[in-house]
Amino acid sequence: MEETTLLFGGDFVITKDVKSNDILNNEIIQLFNDSDYNIINLEAPVTTSSRTIIKTWPNLKANKQSTANILNALNINTVTLANNHILDFDAKGVRDTLDFCTELEINAIGAGMNLAEASKTYYETINELKIAFVNFAENEWASAKNNVPGANPMNIVENTRQIKDAKSKADFVFVIVHGGHEYFKLPSPRMQNQYRFYAEQGADIVIGHHTHCISGFEFYNGIPIYYSLGNFLFTSKSS
């Protein structure tokens, strides 16, 4: 069987009008184009909505054309949407983002117009390997409910059921989690215990983001766990 390369990027938000060649060098573009499959976390809705939800921290909105240009330049196959910003511009923001991904022919996982949609496992066959992608986020302001759009929520019981079901149907299960303490460079004891538990339940790799910094890596019983990949590309200002 031929070698298969999958590339995962962390948090990705393009808030302003930029061209891909302004912020991506050729080595990065080549890295992504040499990979068999590419995934990043799209952490801002791509929407025309102006209706924001009430929350702490900013309501983020992506620039549609710039986001599309960079996703295409990097040959992104799938975006994860289970994050704390997907509901920033209410239901229309979620709907617009899903439609945007459909227009670009990019798979979107981890969010939906209700909990059933948001919690679907995504399956992809890559070089004869069937891979399951499970994506969920800690419960901040964006969690989907039965009749409310948003992100697939972190729920240890339901997440475990999803992982076990995926394990019975796929060669590999990739668990992608949005959570943790922002700007902490190591995971909390709770995070380490929980992510290791996901590995015990059948995850073949656990990949985290949300902290906006790299937050540690380990092999646990042979299973790689990345507690946070940090930001991949974020154009909004930050201290």
PDB file of C-alpha atoms in Angstrom:
ATOM      1  CA  MET A   1       0.000   0.000   0.000  1.00  0.00           C
ATOM      2  CA  GLU A   2       1.346   3.419  -0.926  1.00  0.00           C
ATOM      3  CA  GLU A   3       2.281   5.943   1.735  1.00  0.00           C
ATOM      4  CA  THR A   4      -0.460   8.421   2.614  1.00  0.00           C
ATOM      5  CA  THR A   5       0.180  11.943   3.911  1.00  0.00           C
ATOM      6  CA  LEU A   6      -2.421  13.991   5.772  1.00  0.00           C
ATOM      7  CA  LEU A   7      -1.702  17.553   6.842  1.00  0.00           C
ATOM      8  CA  PHE A   8      -3.523  19.259   9.724  1.00  0.00           C
ATOM      9  CA  GLY A   9      -3.469  22.986  10.408  1.00  0.00           C
ATOM     10  CA  GLY A  10      -4.744  24.840  13.451  1.00  0.00           C
ATOM     11  CA  ASP A  11      -6.923  27.927  13.790  1.00  0.00           C
ATOM     12  CA  PHE A  12      -7.546  29.807  10.539  1.00  0.00           C
ATOM     13  CA  VAL A  13      -9.244  33.205  10.255  1.00  0.00           C
ATOM     14  CA  ILE A  14      -8.900  35.710   7.401  1.00  0.00           C
ATOM     15  CA  THR A  15     -10.766  38.870   8.404  1.00  0.00           C
ATOM     16  CA  LYS A  16      -9.588  41.277   5.721  1.00  0.00           C
ATOM     17  CA  ASP A  17      -8.911  41.632   2.023  1.00  0.00           C
ATOM     18  CA  VAL A  18      -5.634  39.869   1.294  1.00  0.00           C
ATOM     19  CA  LYS A  19      -4.194  37.918  -1.606  1.00  0.00           C
ATOM     20  CA  SER A  20      -2.821  34.448  -1.031  1.00  0.00           C
ATOM     21  CA  ASN A  21       0.615  35.400  -2.329  1.00  0.00           C
ATOM     22  CA  ASP A  22       0.733  38.289   0.182  1.00  0.00           C
ATOM     23  CA  ILE A  23       0.724  35.979   3.195  1.00  0.00           C
ATOM     24  CA  LEU A  24       1.688  32.513   1.922  1.00  0.00           C
ATOM     25  CA  ASN A  25       5.198  31.726   0.778  1.00  0.00           C
ATOM     26  CA  ASN A  26       5.867  29.129  -1.888  1.00  0.00           C
ATOM     27  CA  GLU A  27       7.219  26.572   0.592  1.00  0.00           C
ATOM     28  CA  ILE A  28       3.921  26.537   2.510  1.00  0.00           C
ATOM     29  CA  ILE A  29       1.883  26.242  -0.685  1.00  0.00           C
ATOM     30  CA  GLN A  30       4.113  23.407  -1.890  1.00  0.00           C
ATOM     31  CA  LEU A  31       3.869  21.610   1.458  1.00  0.00           C
ATOM     32  CA  PHE A  32       0.079  21.529   1.253  1.00  0.00           C
ATOM     33  CA  ASN A  33      -0.014  20.630  -2.416  1.00  0.00           C
ATOM     34  CA  ASP A  34       2.356  17.693  -1.852  1.00  0.00           C
ATOM     35  CA  SER A  35       0.008  16.243   0.794  1.00  0.00           C
ATOM     36  CA  ASP A  36      -2.701  13.696  -0.052  1.00  0.00           C
ATOM     37  CA  TYR A  37      -5.277  15.351   2.215  1.00  0.00           C
ATOM     38  CA  ASN A  38      -5.417  18.712   4.009  1.00  0.00           C
ATOM     39  CA  ILE A  39      -7.531  19.872   6.958  1.00  0.00           C
ATOM     40  CA  ILE A  40      -7.638  23.175   8.853  1.00  0.00           C
ATOM     41  CA  ASN A  41      -9.954  24.689  11.446  1.00  0.00           C
ATOM     42  CA  LEU A  42     -12.088  27.430   9.882  1.00  0.00           C
ATOM     43  CA  GLU A  43     -12.733  29.490  12.998  1.00  0.00           C
ATOM     44  CA  ALA A  44     -14.904  32.314  11.714  1.00  0.00           C
ATOM     45  CA  PRO A  45     -18.215  32.138   9.886  1.00  0.00           C
ATOM     46  CA  VAL A  46     -18.172  33.215   6.260  1.00  0.00           C
ATOM     47  CA  THR A  47     -21.419  35.163   6.148  1.00  0.00           C
ATOM     48  CA  THR A  48     -23.315  38.295   5.186  1.00  0.00           C
ATOM     49  CA  SER A  49     -25.196  38.244   8.487  1.00  0.00           C
ATOM     50  CA  SER A  50     -24.896  41.264  10.781  1.00  0.00           C
ATOM     51  CA  ARG A  51     -26.847  39.716  13.652  1.00  0.00           C
ATOM     52  CA  THR A  52     -24.433  38.712  16.411  1.00  0.00           C
ATOM     53  CA  ILE A  53     -25.039  36.534  19.434  1.00  0.00           C
ATOM     54  CA  ILE A  54     -24.432  37.841  22.962  1.00  0.00           C
ATOM     55  CA  LYS A  55     -21.150  36.474  24.303  1.00  0.00           C
ATOM     56  CA  THR A  56     -17.824  37.465  25.801  1.00  0.00           C
ATOM     57  CA  TRP A  57     -14.826  37.967  23.503  1.00  0.00           C
ATOM     58  CA  PRO A  58     -15.182  39.149  19.902  1.00  0.00           C
ATOM     59  CA  ASN A  59     -17.606  38.017  17.222  1.00  0.00           C
ATOM     60  CA  LEU A  60     -15.408  36.989  14.302  1.00  0.00           C
ATOM     61  CA  LYS A  61     -16.375  37.125  10.632  1.00  0.00           C
ATOM     62  CA  ALA A  62     -14.234  35.906   7.728  1.00  0.00           C
ATOM     63  CA  ASN A  63     -13.637  37.766   4.500  1.00  0.00           C
ATOM     64  CA  LYS A  64     -15.301  35.555   1.890  1.00  0.00           C
ATOM     65  CA  GLN A  65     -13.062  36.143  -1.136  1.00  0.00           C
ATOM     66  CA  SER A  66      -9.774  36.100   0.766  1.00  0.00           C
ATOM     67  CA  THR A  67     -10.775  32.956   2.637  1.00  0.00           C
ATOM     68  CA  ALA A  68     -11.757  31.226  -0.592  1.00  0.00           C
ATOM     69  CA  ASN A  69      -8.512  32.240  -2.294  1.00  0.00           C
ATOM     70  CA  ILE A  70      -6.325  30.849   0.465  1.00  0.00           C
ATOM     71  CA  LEU A  71      -8.314  27.639   0.919  1.00  0.00           C
ATOM     72  CA  ASN A  72      -7.960  27.017  -2.804  1.00  0.00           C
ATOM     73  CA  ALA A  73      -4.257  27.922  -2.887  1.00  0.00           C
ATOM     74  CA  LEU A  74      -3.584  25.413  -0.106  1.00  0.00           C
ATOM     75  CA  ASN A  75      -5.723  22.698  -1.688  1.00  0.00           C
ATOM     76  CA  ILE A  76      -7.803  22.288   1.489  1.00  0.00           C
ATOM     77  CA  ASN A  77     -10.052  19.216   1.377  1.00  0.00           C
ATOM     78  CA  THR A  78     -11.894  19.578   4.692  1.00  0.00           C
ATOM     79  CA  VAL A  79     -12.498  22.268   7.287  1.00  0.00           C
ATOM     80  CA  THR A  80     -13.472  21.631  10.886  1.00  0.00           C
ATOM     81  CA  LEU A  81     -16.232  23.927  12.150  1.00  0.00           C
ATOM     82  CA  ALA A  82     -16.678  22.701  15.726  1.00  0.00           C
ATOM     83  CA  ASN A  83     -15.316  25.772  17.469  1.00  0.00           C
ATOM     84  CA  ASN A  84     -16.430  28.606  19.734  1.00  0.00           C
ATOM     85  CA  HIS A  85     -16.965  31.116  16.889  1.00  0.00           C
ATOM     86  CA  ILE A  86     -19.121  29.232  14.382  1.00  0.00           C
ATOM     87  CA  LEU A  87     -22.349  30.665  15.906  1.00  0.00           C
ATOM     88  CA  ASP A  88     -21.004  34.252  16.303  1.00  0.00           C
ATOM     89  CA  PHE A  89     -23.422  35.518  13.631  1.00  0.00           C
ATOM     90  CA  ASP A  90     -26.370  33.365  14.654  1.00  0.00           C
ATOM     91  CA  ALA A  91     -28.113  30.733  12.541  1.00  0.00           C
ATOM     92  CA  LYS A  92     -27.586  32.542   9.247  1.00  0.00           C
ATOM     93  CA  GLY A  93     -23.857  32.631   9.906  1.00  0.00           C
ATOM     94  CA  VAL A  94     -23.794  28.847  10.239  1.00  0.00           C
ATOM     95  CA  ARG A  95     -25.956  28.345   7.152  1.00  0.00           C
ATOM     96  CA  ASP A  96     -23.870  30.747   5.050  1.00  0.00           C
ATOM     97  CA  THR A  97     -20.639  29.026   6.112  1.00  0.00           C
ATOM     98  CA  LEU A  98     -21.941  25.587   5.196  1.00  0.00           C
ATOM     99  CA  ASP A  99     -23.111  26.922   1.834  1.00  0.00           C
ATOM    100  CA  PHE A 100     -19.716  28.580   1.290  1.00  0.00           C
ATOM    101  CA  CYS A 101     -17.954  25.240   1.809  1.00  0.00           C
ATOM    102  CA  THR A 102     -20.372  23.524  -0.568  1.00  0.00           C
ATOM    103  CA  GLU A 103     -19.649  26.177  -3.225  1.00  0.00           C
ATOM    104  CA  LEU A 104     -15.911  25.518  -2.894  1.00  0.00           C
ATOM    105  CA  GLU A 105     -16.439  21.737  -2.855  1.00  0.00           C
ATOM    106  CA  ILE A 106     -14.754  21.548   0.546  1.00  0.00           C
ATOM    107  CA  ASN A 107     -16.066  19.150   3.180  1.00  0.00           C
ATOM    108  CA  ALA A 108     -17.297  20.796   6.382  1.00  0.00           C
ATOM    109  CA  ILE A 109     -17.488  18.776   9.597  1.00  0.00           C
ATOM    110  CA  GLY A 110     -18.370  19.442  13.219  1.00  0.00           C
ATOM    111  CA  ALA A 111     -21.213  21.931  12.746  1.00  0.00           C
ATOM    112  CA  GLY A 112     -24.736  21.927  11.373  1.00  0.00           C
ATOM    113  CA  MET A 113     -28.190  23.432  11.552  1.00  0.00           C
ATOM    114  CA  ASN A 114     -29.038  21.115  14.447  1.00  0.00           C
ATOM    115  CA  LEU A 115     -27.302  18.646  16.757  1.00  0.00           C
ATOM    116  CA  ALA A 116     -27.904  15.651  14.488  1.00  0.00           C
ATOM    117  CA  GLU A 117     -26.143  17.386  11.587  1.00  0.00           C
ATOM    118  CA  ALA A 118     -23.337  18.777  13.735  1.00  0.00           C
ATOM    119  CA  SER A 119     -22.468  15.422  15.309  1.00  0.00           C
ATOM    120  CA  LYS A 120     -22.128  13.422  12.088  1.00  0.00           C
ATOM    121  CA  THR A 121     -18.895  11.511  11.613  1.00  0.00           C
ATOM    122  CA  TYR A 122     -17.262  12.192   8.268  1.00  0.00           C
ATOM    123  CA  TYR A 123     -15.728   9.272   6.353  1.00  0.00           C
ATOM    124  CA  GLU A 124     -13.163   9.593   3.575  1.00  0.00           C
ATOM    125  CA  THR A 125     -11.297   6.889   1.658  1.00  0.00           C
ATOM    126  CA  ILE A 126      -7.738   8.000   0.915  1.00  0.00           C
ATOM    127  CA  ASN A 127      -5.417   5.634  -0.956  1.00  0.00           C
ATOM    128  CA  GLU A 128      -7.653   2.675  -0.036  1.00  0.00           C
ATOM    129  CA  LEU A 129      -7.708   3.623   3.657  1.00  0.00           C
ATOM    130  CA  LYS A 130     -11.101   4.437   5.165  1.00  0.00           C
ATOM    131  CA  ILE A 131     -10.622   7.254   7.669  1.00  0.00           C
ATOM    132  CA  ALA A 132     -13.255   8.574  10.084  1.00  0.00           C
ATOM    133  CA  PHE A 133     -13.076  12.185  11.248  1.00  0.00           C
ATOM    134  CA  VAL A 134     -14.759  13.075  14.544  1.00  0.00           C
ATOM    135  CA  ASN A 135     -14.869  16.789  15.443  1.00  0.00           C
ATOM    136  CA  PHE A 136     -16.254  18.458  18.559  1.00  0.00           C
ATOM    137  CA  ALA A 137     -15.716  21.580  20.656  1.00  0.00           C
ATOM    138  CA  GLU A 138     -15.841  22.570  24.303  1.00  0.00           C
ATOM    139  CA  ASN A 139     -19.120  24.163  25.319  1.00  0.00           C
ATOM    140  CA  GLU A 140     -18.751  27.929  25.240  1.00  0.00           C
ATOM    141  CA  TRP A 141     -21.326  29.833  23.161  1.00  0.00           C
ATOM    142  CA  ALA A 142     -21.671  27.790  20.009  1.00  0.00           C
ATOM    143  CA  SER A 143     -22.962  24.329  20.917  1.00  0.00           C
ATOM    144  CA  ALA A 144     -25.703  22.898  18.716  1.00  0.00           C
ATOM    145  CA  LYS A 145     -28.905  21.569  20.254  1.00  0.00           C
ATOM    146  CA  ASN A 146     -31.757  19.476  18.869  1.00  0.00           C
ATOM    147  CA  ASN A 147     -33.256  22.408  16.969  1.00  0.00           C
ATOM    148  CA  VAL A 148     -30.456  24.974  17.322  1.00  0.00           C
ATOM    149  CA  PRO A 149     -27.504  25.301  14.907  1.00  0.00           C
ATOM    150  CA  GLY A 150     -23.910  25.298  16.033  1.00  0.00           C
ATOM    151  CA  ALA A 151     -20.955  23.077  16.860  1.00  0.00           C
ATOM    152  CA  ASN A 152     -20.847  19.439  17.871  1.00  0.00           C
ATOM    153  CA  PRO A 153     -20.453  19.823  21.655  1.00  0.00           C
ATOM    154  CA  MET A 154     -17.904  18.205  23.910  1.00  0.00           C
ATOM    155  CA  ASN A 155     -19.779  15.533  25.842  1.00  0.00           C
ATOM    156  CA  ILE A 156     -17.607  12.672  27.031  1.00  0.00           C
ATOM    157  CA  VAL A 157     -20.413  10.112  26.833  1.00  0.00           C
ATOM    158  CA  GLU A 158     -21.653  11.111  23.363  1.00  0.00           C
ATOM    159  CA  ASN A 159     -18.124  11.708  22.045  1.00  0.00           C
ATOM    160  CA  THR A 160     -17.121   8.223  23.205  1.00  0.00           C
ATOM    161  CA  ARG A 161     -20.133   6.664  21.497  1.00  0.00           C
ATOM    162  CA  GLN A 162     -19.227   8.490  18.289  1.00  0.00           C
ATOM    163  CA  ILE A 163     -15.594   7.342  18.464  1.00  0.00           C
ATOM    164  CA  LYS A 164     -16.525   3.722  19.135  1.00  0.00           C
ATOM    165  CA  ASP A 165     -19.071   3.697  16.300  1.00  0.00           C
ATOM    166  CA  ALA A 166     -16.501   5.194  13.923  1.00  0.00           C
ATOM    167  CA  LYS A 167     -13.907   2.620  15.004  1.00  0.00           C
ATOM    168  CA  SER A 168     -16.249  -0.186  13.965  1.00  0.00           C
ATOM    169  CA  LYS A 169     -16.588   1.264  10.454  1.00  0.00           C
ATOM    170  CA  ALA A 170     -13.177   2.706   9.538  1.00  0.00           C
ATOM    171  CA  ASP A 171      -9.509   1.752   9.385  1.00  0.00           C
ATOM    172  CA  PHE A 172      -8.502   4.852  11.348  1.00  0.00           C
ATOM    173  CA  VAL A 173     -10.344   7.315  13.586  1.00  0.00           C
ATOM    174  CA  PHE A 174      -9.028  10.880  13.761  1.00  0.00           C
ATOM    175  CA  VAL A 175     -10.453  12.872  16.677  1.00  0.00           C
ATOM    176  CA  ILE A 176     -10.176  16.663  16.309  1.00  0.00           C
ATOM    177  CA  VAL A 177     -10.998  18.704  19.413  1.00  0.00           C
ATOM    178  CA  HIS A 178     -11.409  22.456  19.836  1.00  0.00           C
ATOM    179  CA  GLY A 179     -10.774  23.291  23.471  1.00  0.00           C
ATOM    180  CA  GLY A 180      -8.366  24.076  26.265  1.00  0.00           C
ATOM    181  CA  HIS A 181      -7.055  27.178  28.003  1.00  0.00           C
ATOM    182  CA  GLU A 182      -6.080  30.001  25.664  1.00  0.00           C
ATOM    183  CA  TYR A 183      -2.376  30.942  25.631  1.00  0.00           C
ATOM    184  CA  PHE A 184      -1.364  28.089  27.965  1.00  0.00           C
ATOM    185  CA  LYS A 185       1.549  26.153  26.493  1.00  0.00           C
ATOM    186  CA  LEU A 186       0.749  22.924  28.312  1.00  0.00           C
ATOM    187  CA  PRO A 187      -2.562  21.063  28.704  1.00  0.00           C
ATOM    188  CA  SER A 188      -4.390  21.049  32.000  1.00  0.00           C
ATOM    189  CA  PRO A 189      -4.514  17.752  33.943  1.00  0.00           C
ATOM    190  CA  ARG A 190      -8.197  17.496  32.969  1.00  0.00           C
ATOM    191  CA  MET A 191      -7.392  17.858  29.273  1.00  0.00           C
ATOM    192  CA  GLN A 192      -4.596  15.302  29.418  1.00  0.00           C
ATOM    193  CA  ASN A 193      -6.820  12.807  31.216  1.00  0.00           C
ATOM    194  CA  GLN A 194      -9.687  13.364  28.785  1.00  0.00           C
ATOM    195  CA  TYR A 195      -7.655  13.231  25.567  1.00  0.00           C
ATOM    196  CA  ARG A 196      -5.915  10.080  26.765  1.00  0.00           C
ATOM    197  CA  PHE A 197      -9.359   8.612  27.435  1.00  0.00           C
ATOM    198  CA  TYR A 198     -10.361   9.310  23.825  1.00  0.00           C
ATOM    199  CA  ALA A 199      -7.243   7.399  22.734  1.00  0.00           C
ATOM    200  CA  GLU A 200      -8.295   4.481  24.942  1.00  0.00           C
ATOM    201  CA  GLN A 201     -11.748   4.467  23.324  1.00  0.00           C
ATOM    202  CA  GLY A 202     -10.409   3.963  19.802  1.00  0.00           C
ATOM    203  CA  ALA A 203      -8.955   7.237  18.504  1.00  0.00           C
ATOM    204  CA  ASP A 204      -5.850   6.616  16.392  1.00  0.00           C
ATOM    205  CA  ILE A 205      -4.774  10.234  16.825  1.00  0.00           C
ATOM    206  CA  VAL A 206      -6.146  13.144  18.882  1.00  0.00           C
ATOM    207  CA  ILE A 207      -5.545  16.652  17.517  1.00  0.00           C
ATOM    208  CA  GLY A 208      -6.451  19.812  19.414  1.00  0.00           C
ATOM    209  CA  HIS A 209      -6.647  23.513  18.689  1.00  0.00           C
ATOM    210  CA  HIS A 210      -8.150  26.679  20.247  1.00  0.00           C
ATOM    211  CA  THR A 211      -5.379  27.804  22.603  1.00  0.00           C
ATOM    212  CA  HIS A 212      -3.695  29.996  19.917  1.00  0.00           C
ATOM    213  CA  CYS A 213      -0.328  28.537  20.889  1.00  0.00           C
ATOM    214  CA  ILE A 214       1.351  25.155  20.652  1.00  0.00           C
ATOM    215  CA  SER A 215       0.354  23.253  23.794  1.00  0.00           C
ATOM    216  CA  GLY A 216       2.349  20.044  23.939  1.00  0.00           C
ATOM    217  CA  PHE A 217       2.506  16.629  22.292  1.00  0.00           C
ATOM    218  CA  GLU A 218       2.889  13.059  23.510  1.00  0.00           C
ATOM    219  CA  PHE A 219       2.496   9.418  22.535  1.00  0.00           C
ATOM    220  CA  TYR A 220       0.066   7.679  24.885  1.00  0.00           C
ATOM    221  CA  ASN A 221       0.051   3.872  24.493  1.00  0.00           C
ATOM    222  CA  GLY A 222       1.369   4.485  20.991  1.00  0.00           C
ATOM    223  CA  ILE A 223      -1.363   6.999  20.103  1.00  0.00           C
ATOM    224  CA  PRO A 224      -0.172  10.525  19.174  1.00  0.00           C
ATOM    225  CA  ILE A 225      -1.939  13.346  21.016  1.00  0.00           C
ATOM    226  CA  TYR A 226      -1.412  16.972  19.983  1.00  0.00           C
ATOM    227  CA  TYR A 227      -2.957  19.114  22.708  1.00  0.00           C
ATOM    228  CA  SER A 228      -3.027  22.180  20.456  1.00  0.00           C
ATOM    229  CA  LEU A 229      -1.568  23.020  17.063  1.00  0.00           C
ATOM    230  CA  GLY A 230      -1.874  26.732  17.799  1.00  0.00           C
ATOM    231  CA  ASN A 231      -2.815  29.277  15.166  1.00  0.00           C
ATOM    232  CA  PHE A 232      -2.271  28.372  11.551  1.00  0.00           C
ATOM    233  CA  LEU A 233      -3.165  31.753  10.050  1.00  0.00           C
ATOM    234  CA  PHE A 234      -4.961  34.535  11.928  1.00  0.00           C
ATOM    235  CA  THR A 235      -5.160  38.039  10.446  1.00  0.00           C
ATOM    236  CA  SER A 236      -7.048  39.747  13.282  1.00  0.00           C
ATOM    237  CA  LYS A 237      -4.887  41.768  15.685  1.00  0.00           C
ATOM    238  CA  SER A 238      -3.863  40.250  18.998  1.00  0.00           C
ATOM    239  CA  SER A 239      -1.526  41.227  21.800  1.00  0.00           C
TER     240      SER A 239
END
